[in-house]
XYZ file of C-alpha atoms in Angstrom:
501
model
C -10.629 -6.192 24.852
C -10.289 -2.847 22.759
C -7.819 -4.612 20.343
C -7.836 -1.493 18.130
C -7.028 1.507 20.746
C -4.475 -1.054 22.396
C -2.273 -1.117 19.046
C -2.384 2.069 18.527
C -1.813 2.933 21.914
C 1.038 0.738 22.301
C 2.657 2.128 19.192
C 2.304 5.844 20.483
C 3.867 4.734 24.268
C 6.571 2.866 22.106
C 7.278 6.214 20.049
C 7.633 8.268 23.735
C 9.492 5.869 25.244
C 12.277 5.917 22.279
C 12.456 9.681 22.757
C 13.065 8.940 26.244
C 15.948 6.335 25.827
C 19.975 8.077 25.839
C 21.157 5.069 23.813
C 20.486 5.212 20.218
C 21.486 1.209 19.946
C 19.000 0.852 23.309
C 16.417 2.737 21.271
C 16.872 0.810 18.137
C 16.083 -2.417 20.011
C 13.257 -0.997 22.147
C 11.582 0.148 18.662
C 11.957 -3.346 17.568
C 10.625 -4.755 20.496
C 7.679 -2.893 20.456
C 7.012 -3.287 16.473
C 7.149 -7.239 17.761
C 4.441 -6.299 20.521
C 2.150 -4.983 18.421
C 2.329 -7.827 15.888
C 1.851 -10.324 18.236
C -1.102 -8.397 19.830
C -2.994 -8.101 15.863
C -2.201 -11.856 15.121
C -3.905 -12.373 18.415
C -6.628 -10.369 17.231
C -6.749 -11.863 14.062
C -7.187 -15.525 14.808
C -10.704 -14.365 16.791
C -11.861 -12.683 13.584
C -14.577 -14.648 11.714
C -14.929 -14.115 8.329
C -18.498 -15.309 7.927
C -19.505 -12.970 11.391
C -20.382 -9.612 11.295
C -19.306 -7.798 8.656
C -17.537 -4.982 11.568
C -15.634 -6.782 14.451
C -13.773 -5.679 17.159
C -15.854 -2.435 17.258
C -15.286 0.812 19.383
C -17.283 3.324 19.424
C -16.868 6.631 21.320
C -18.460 9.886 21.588
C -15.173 12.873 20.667
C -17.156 15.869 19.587
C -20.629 15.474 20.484
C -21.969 18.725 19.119
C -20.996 17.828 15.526
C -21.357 13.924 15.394
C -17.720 13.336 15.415
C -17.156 9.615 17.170
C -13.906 8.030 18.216
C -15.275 4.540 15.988
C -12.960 1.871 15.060
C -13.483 -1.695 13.618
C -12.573 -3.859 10.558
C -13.721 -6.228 8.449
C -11.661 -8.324 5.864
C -10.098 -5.938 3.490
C -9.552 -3.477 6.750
C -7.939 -6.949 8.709
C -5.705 -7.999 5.992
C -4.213 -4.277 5.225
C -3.719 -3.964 9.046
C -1.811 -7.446 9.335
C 0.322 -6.023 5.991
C 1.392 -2.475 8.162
C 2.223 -4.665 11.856
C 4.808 -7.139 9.478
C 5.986 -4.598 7.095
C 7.165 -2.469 10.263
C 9.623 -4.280 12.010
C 11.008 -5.721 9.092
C 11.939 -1.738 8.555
C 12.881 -1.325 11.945
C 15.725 -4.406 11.391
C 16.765 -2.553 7.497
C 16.775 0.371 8.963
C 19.443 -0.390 11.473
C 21.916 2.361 10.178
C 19.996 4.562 8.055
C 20.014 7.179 10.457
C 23.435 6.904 11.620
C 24.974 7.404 8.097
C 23.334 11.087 7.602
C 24.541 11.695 11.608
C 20.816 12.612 12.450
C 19.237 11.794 15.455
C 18.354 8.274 15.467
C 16.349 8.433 18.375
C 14.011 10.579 16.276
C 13.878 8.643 12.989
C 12.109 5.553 14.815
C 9.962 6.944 17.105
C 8.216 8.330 13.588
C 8.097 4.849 13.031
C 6.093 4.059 15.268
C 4.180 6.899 15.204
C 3.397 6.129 11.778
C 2.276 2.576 12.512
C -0.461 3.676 14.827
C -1.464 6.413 12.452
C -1.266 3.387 9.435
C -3.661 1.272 11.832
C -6.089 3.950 12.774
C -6.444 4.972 9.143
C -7.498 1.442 8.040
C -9.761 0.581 11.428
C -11.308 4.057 11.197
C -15.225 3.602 10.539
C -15.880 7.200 11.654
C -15.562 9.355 8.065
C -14.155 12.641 9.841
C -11.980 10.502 11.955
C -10.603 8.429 8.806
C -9.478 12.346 7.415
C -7.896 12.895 10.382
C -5.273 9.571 10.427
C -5.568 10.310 6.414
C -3.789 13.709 6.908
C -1.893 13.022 9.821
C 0.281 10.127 8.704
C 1.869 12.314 6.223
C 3.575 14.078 8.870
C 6.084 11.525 9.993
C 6.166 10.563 6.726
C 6.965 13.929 5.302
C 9.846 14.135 7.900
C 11.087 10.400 7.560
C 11.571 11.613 3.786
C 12.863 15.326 4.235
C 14.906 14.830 7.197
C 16.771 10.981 6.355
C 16.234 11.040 2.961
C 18.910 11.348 -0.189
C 20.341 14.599 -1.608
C 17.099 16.014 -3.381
C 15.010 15.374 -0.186
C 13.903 18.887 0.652
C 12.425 19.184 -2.812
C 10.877 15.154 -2.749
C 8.971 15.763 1.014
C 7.673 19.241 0.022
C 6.135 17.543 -3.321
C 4.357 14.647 -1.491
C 3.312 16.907 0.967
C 1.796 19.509 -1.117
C 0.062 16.419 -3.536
C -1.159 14.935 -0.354
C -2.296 17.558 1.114
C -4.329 18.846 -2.300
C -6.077 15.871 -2.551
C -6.690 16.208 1.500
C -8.347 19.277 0.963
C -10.965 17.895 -1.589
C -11.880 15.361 0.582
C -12.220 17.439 3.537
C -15.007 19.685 1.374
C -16.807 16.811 0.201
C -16.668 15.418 4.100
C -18.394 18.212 5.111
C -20.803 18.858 2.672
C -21.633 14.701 2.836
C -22.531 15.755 6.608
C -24.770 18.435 5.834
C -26.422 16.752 2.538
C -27.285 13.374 4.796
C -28.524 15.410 7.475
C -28.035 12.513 9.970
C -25.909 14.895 12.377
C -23.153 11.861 12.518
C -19.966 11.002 10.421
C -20.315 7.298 11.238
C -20.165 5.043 7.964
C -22.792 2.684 8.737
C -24.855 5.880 9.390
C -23.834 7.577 5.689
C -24.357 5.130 3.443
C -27.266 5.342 1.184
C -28.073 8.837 2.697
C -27.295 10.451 -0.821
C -29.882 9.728 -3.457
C -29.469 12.587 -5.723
C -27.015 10.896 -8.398
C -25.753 14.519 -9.862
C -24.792 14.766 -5.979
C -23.343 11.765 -5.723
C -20.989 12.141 -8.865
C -19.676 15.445 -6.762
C -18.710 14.053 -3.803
C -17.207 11.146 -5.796
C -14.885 13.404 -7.429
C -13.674 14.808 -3.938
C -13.045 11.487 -2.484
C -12.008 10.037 -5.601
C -9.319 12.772 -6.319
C -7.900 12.171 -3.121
C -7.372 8.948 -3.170
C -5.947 8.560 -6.791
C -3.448 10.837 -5.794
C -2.630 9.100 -2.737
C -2.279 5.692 -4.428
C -0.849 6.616 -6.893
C -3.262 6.273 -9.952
C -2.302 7.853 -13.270
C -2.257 10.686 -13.942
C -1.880 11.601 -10.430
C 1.638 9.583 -9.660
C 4.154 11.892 -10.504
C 5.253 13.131 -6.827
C 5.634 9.168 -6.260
C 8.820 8.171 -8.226
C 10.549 11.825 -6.876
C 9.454 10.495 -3.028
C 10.286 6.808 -3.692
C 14.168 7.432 -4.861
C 14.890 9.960 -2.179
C 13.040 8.456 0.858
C 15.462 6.023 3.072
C 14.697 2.211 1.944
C 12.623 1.608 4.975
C 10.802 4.959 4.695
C 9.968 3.611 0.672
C 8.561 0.548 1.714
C 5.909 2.316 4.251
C 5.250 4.851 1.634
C 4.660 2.497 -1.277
C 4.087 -0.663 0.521
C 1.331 0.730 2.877
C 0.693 4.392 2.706
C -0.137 4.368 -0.895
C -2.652 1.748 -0.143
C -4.916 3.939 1.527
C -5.849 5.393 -1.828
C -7.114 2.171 -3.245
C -8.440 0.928 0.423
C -10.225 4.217 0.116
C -12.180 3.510 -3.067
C -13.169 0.199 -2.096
C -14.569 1.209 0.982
C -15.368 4.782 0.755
C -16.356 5.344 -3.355
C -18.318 2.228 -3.747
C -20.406 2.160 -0.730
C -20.973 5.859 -0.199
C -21.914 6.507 -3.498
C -22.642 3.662 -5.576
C -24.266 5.374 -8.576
C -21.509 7.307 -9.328
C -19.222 4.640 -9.007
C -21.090 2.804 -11.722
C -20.889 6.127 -13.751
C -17.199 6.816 -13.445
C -16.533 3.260 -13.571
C -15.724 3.473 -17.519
C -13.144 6.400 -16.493
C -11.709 4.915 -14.243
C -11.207 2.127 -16.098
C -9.794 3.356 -18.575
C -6.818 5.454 -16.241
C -6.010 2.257 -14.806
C -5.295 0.599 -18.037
C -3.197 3.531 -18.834
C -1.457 3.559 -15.921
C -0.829 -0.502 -16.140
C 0.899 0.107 -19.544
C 2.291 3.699 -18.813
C 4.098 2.952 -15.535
C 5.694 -0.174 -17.386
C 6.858 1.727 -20.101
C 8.744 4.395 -18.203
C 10.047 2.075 -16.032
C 11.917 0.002 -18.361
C 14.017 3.659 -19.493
C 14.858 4.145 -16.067
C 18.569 4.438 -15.085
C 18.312 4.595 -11.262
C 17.164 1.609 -9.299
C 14.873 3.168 -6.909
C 12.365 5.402 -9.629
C 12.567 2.369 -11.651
C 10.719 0.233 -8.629
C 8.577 3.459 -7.850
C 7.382 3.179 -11.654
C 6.471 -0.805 -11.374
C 3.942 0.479 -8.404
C 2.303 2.797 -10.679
C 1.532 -0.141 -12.887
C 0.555 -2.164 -10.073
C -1.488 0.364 -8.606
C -3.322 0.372 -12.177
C -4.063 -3.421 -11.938
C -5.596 -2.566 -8.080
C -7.898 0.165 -9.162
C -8.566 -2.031 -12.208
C -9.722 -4.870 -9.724
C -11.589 -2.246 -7.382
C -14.062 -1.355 -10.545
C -14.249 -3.888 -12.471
C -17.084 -4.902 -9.637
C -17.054 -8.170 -9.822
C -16.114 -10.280 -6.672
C -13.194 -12.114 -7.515
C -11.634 -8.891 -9.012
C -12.332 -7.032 -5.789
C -10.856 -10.292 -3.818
C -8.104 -10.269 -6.064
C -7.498 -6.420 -6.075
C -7.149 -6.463 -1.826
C -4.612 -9.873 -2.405
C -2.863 -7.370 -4.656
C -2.698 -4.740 -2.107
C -0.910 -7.095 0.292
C 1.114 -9.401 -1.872
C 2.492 -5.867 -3.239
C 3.420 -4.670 -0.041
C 6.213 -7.506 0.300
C 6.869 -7.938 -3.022
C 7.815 -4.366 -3.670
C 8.801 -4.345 0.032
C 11.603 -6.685 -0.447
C 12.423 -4.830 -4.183
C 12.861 -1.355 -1.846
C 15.036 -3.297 0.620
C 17.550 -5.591 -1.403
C 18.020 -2.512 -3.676
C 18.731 -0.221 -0.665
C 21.300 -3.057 0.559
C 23.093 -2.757 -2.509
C 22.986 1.305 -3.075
C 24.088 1.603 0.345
C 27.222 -0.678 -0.603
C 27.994 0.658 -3.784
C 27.095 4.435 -2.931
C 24.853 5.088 -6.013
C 21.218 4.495 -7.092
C 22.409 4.170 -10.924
C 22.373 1.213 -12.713
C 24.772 1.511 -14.808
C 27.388 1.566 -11.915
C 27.093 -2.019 -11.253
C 27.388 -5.413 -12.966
C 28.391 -9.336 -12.265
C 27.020 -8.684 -8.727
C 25.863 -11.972 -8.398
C 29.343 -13.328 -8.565
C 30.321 -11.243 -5.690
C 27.097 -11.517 -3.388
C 25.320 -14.632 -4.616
C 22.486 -13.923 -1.934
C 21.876 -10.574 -2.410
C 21.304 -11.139 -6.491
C 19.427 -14.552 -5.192
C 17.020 -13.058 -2.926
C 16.395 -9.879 -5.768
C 16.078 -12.230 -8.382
C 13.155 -13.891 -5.900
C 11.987 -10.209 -4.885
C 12.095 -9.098 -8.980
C 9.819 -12.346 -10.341
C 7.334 -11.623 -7.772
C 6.834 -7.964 -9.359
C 6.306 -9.444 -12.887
C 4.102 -12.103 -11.443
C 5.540 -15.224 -11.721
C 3.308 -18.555 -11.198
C 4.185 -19.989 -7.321
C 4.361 -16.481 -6.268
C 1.706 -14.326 -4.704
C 1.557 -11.710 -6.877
C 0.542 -14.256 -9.654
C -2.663 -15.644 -7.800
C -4.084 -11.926 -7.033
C -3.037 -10.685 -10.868
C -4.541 -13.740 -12.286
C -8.137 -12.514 -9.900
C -7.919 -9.372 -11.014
C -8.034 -9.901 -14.990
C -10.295 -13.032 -14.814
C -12.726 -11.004 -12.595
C -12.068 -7.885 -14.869
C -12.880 -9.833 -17.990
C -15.852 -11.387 -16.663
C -17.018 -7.488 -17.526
C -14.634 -5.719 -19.551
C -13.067 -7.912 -21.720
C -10.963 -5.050 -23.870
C -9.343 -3.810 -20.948
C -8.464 -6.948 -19.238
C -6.714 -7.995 -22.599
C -4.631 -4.301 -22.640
C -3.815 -4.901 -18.744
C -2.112 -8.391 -19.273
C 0.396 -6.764 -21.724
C 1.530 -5.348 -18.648
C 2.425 -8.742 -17.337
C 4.788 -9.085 -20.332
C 5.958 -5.693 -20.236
C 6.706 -5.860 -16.553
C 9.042 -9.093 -17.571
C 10.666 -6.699 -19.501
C 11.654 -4.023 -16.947
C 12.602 -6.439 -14.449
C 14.817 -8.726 -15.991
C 16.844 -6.428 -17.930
C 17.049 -4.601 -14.529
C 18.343 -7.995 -12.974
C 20.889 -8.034 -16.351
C 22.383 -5.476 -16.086
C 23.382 -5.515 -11.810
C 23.703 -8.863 -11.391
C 24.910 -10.137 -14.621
C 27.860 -9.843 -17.190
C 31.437 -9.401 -16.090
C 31.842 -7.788 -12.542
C 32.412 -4.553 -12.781
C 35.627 -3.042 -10.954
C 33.270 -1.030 -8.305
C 31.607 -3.917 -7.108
C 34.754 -6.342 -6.469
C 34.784 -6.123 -2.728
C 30.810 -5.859 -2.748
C 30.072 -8.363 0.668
C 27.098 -10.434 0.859
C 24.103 -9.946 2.730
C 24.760 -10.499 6.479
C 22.652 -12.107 9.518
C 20.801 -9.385 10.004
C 19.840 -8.119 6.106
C 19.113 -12.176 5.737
C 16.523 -11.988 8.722
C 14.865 -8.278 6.984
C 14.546 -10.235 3.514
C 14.523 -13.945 4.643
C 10.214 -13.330 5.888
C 9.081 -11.514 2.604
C 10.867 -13.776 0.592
C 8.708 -16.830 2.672
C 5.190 -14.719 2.680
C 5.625 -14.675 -1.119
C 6.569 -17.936 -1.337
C 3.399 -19.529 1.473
C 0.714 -16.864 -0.130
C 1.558 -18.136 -3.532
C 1.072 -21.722 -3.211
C -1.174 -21.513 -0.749
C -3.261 -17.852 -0.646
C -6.347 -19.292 0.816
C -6.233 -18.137 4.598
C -6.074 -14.480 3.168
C -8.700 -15.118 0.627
C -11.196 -16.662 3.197
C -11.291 -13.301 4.742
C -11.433 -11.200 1.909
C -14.087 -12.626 -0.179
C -16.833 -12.647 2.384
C -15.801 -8.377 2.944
C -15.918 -8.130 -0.991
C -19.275 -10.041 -1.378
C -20.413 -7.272 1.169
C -19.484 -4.120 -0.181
C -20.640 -5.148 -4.186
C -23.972 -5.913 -2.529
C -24.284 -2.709 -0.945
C -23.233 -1.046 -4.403
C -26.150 -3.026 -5.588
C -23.959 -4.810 -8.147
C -23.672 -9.138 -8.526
C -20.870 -11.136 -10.750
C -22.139 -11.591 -14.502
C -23.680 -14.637 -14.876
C -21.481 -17.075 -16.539
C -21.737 -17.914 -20.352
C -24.215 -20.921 -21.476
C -23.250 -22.252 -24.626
C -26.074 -22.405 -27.099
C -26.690 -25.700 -28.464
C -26.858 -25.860 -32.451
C -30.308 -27.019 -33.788
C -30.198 -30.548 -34.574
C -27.502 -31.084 -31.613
């Protein structure tokens, strides 16, 4: 069965057929329907995946432009599986938050989640993609629903937010479209397959060029210091749901990208830019903590956690070392509903209250005991707590990072304490104290807001006492792509035994 092309195309029919509906409450439930559809369908897929098989499964491969190599080619291997199974939940959780987003700015709701779905083929193609031109394509692509999720349903600066990420985006887009193309004509292999690519570039000075393209791109879609700052703009004005596919997923084709696109395709550059890199990340880990403990709205202040998260990923991605690389791809998922649930609790209470400030709330646990419960639950997964799973692929990421670079796995954990910092004087100031007047007749979480939060709340909950299933897949994909970088963990220290002992 073409497991890959079916989501996708079931996703795409799903998008026409919402256009199609009259009803916008009929075409809220056939979106969520569908998101449910295609869920079921990749868990289905998932549970025939075999870690220890091939490293590609479920492969397609079709000829699209024959004349200039370009294939229709679509598989995935761990990292690929896990990011896919992260877009299929995160979506109709959205779908359910997003029940009345549309409906408050009187725009057509019919619209708003057909780009849903749109975007959650486009977020499945981008990840299955093993065909380099065709992985451009679903990398420029998805930032058109996104750009109008954000500009058309987002908050009063939206104009200004959607033409920033677009115009980042599509910079970075553009250097990875020239080093594309002139990695086809360098390998001479008259293909853009992957498998085909890698190791065709031996000249290193080469190499460390079309690393730059790719690399830029990517670092500004994820976003890595210095390259973040259309993210916090995006973040605060995008609807809740749109902010959770933007930072939950979207963002995570940057790092995806230099795990399986830097590393493999050009290894020796990697290992040259590797202290660089390094070295942003750690900046970013302790920068985007910084700034987001002086934030006074709610929404940049959760946009400013991910670029310190994002800083631990890439941090994980070069440290090279297998259980940083496990632990970095755990990261990318355990953020997605971690920071998920953040976007979505705080959108439940800004839509309440009617502002994104801070300061313009207080006691709000005393009025909606859930709501403050479940952010409280949301808020310790972002600073890592132990029994959570952000905490297991944190913990992976500076272990495996020290194994090699010891300095800057010691500056990254002061993010850990800084990020304690940020997020419980965030949860002092709304939830405790005396209740302020505004927030007297706040009402709790209902059925349905308990059934968008109640699943992330679990997955955090299951993956951090038990993160094993996920980590069986990953590690095997990991193991794979260091060896092809030609890179092996550090061999552990051996005491040396005192003469006379």
């Amino acid at each position: 069965m073409p497991w890959l092309s079916t989501l996708m195309g079931v996703s795409v029919l799903g998008a026409l057929g919402v256009t199609l509906v009259r009803n916008d409450k009929l075409a809220k439930q056939f979106t969520l329907v569908v998101s449910l559809i295609v869920l079921a369908l990749t868990v289905g897929m998932a549970v025939q995946f075999s870690p220890n098989g091939d490293k590609f499964q479920f492969v397609e491969t079709y000829d699209w432009i024959p004349s200039f190599g370009v294939h229709y080619g679509v598989a995935v291997d761990g990292i690929a599986l896990v990011l896919i199974l992260l877009s299929v939940i995160l979506v109709p959780i959205v779908v359910l938050a997003s029940w009345h987003d549309a409906e408050a700015g009187k725009r057509s709701v019919r619209t708003y989640f057909s780009l849903i779905l749109v975007l959650e083929a486009m977020m499945i193609g981008v990840f299955a993609a093993t065909d380099v031109f065709l992985f451009y394509v679903f990398f420029e692509a998805m930032l058109i629903p996104m750009y109008f999720m954000i500009g058309s349903y987002g908050g009063a600066q939206r104009s200004y937010a959607a033409v920033k990420f677009l115009l980042y985006s599509l910079f970075g887009g553009l250097l990875m479209l020239v080093a594309v193309i002139a990695l086809y004509s360098i390998a001479g292999k008259g293909t853009f397959m992957f498998s085909d690519l890698v190791g065709t570039v031996q000249d290193v000075t080469t190499q460390k060029w079309l690393f730059l393209g790719f690399f830029v791109a990517f670092a500004i879609k994820a976003p890595l210091w210095p390259f973040h700052t259309w993210l916090p703009d995006a973040a605060a004005q995008a609807p809740a749901g749109a902010a959770v596919l933007l930072v939950g997923v979207l963002d995570k084709v940057g790092t995806y990208g230099m795990l399986r696109f830097c590393l493999e395709l050009f290894p020796d550059a990697a290992k040259f830019f590797t202290p660089l890199v390094i070295a942003l990340s750690v900046v970013g880990i302790v920068y985007g903590a910084i700034v987001a403990i002086g934030q006074t709205d709610m929404k940049r202040l959760i946009a400013y956690t991910s670029v310190s998260h994002f800083g631990f990923i890439a941090l994980g991605v070069f440290a090279m070392t297998t259980d940083a690389g496990a632990g970095a791809t755990l990261y990318m998922v355990n953020h997605g509903f971690s920071t998920g649930a953040l976007f979505l609790i705080a959108g439940f209470l800004i839509h309440r209250r009617g502002s994104q400030f801070i300061a313009d709330y207080g006691g709000v646990q005393k009025v909606a005991p859930v709501l403050a419960g479940t952010f409280l639950v949301a808020g310790l997964s972002s600073l890592s707590l132990p029994g959570l799973s952000t905490f297991v692929s944190e913990f992976m990421v500076l272990t495996g990072t020290y194994q090699r670079y010891m300095v800057p796995a010691i500056i990254a954990a002061t993010g850990v304490i800084l990020a304690a910092i940020y997020i419980l004087w965030m949860y002092q100031r709304t939830m405790n104290g005396p209740t302020a007047e505004s927030v007297k007749g706040l009402r709790d979480l209902n059925a349905r807001e308990k059934f968008v939060v109640a699943p992330l709340i679990a997955l955090l909950l299951i993956f951090g006492f038990y993160p094993k299933p996920l980590l069986d897949v990953i590690h095997p994909a990991v193991k794979d792509t260091l060896s092809s970088v030609g890179v092996s963990d550090p061999a552990p220290a051996v005491p040396v035994a005192k003469e006379g002992q």
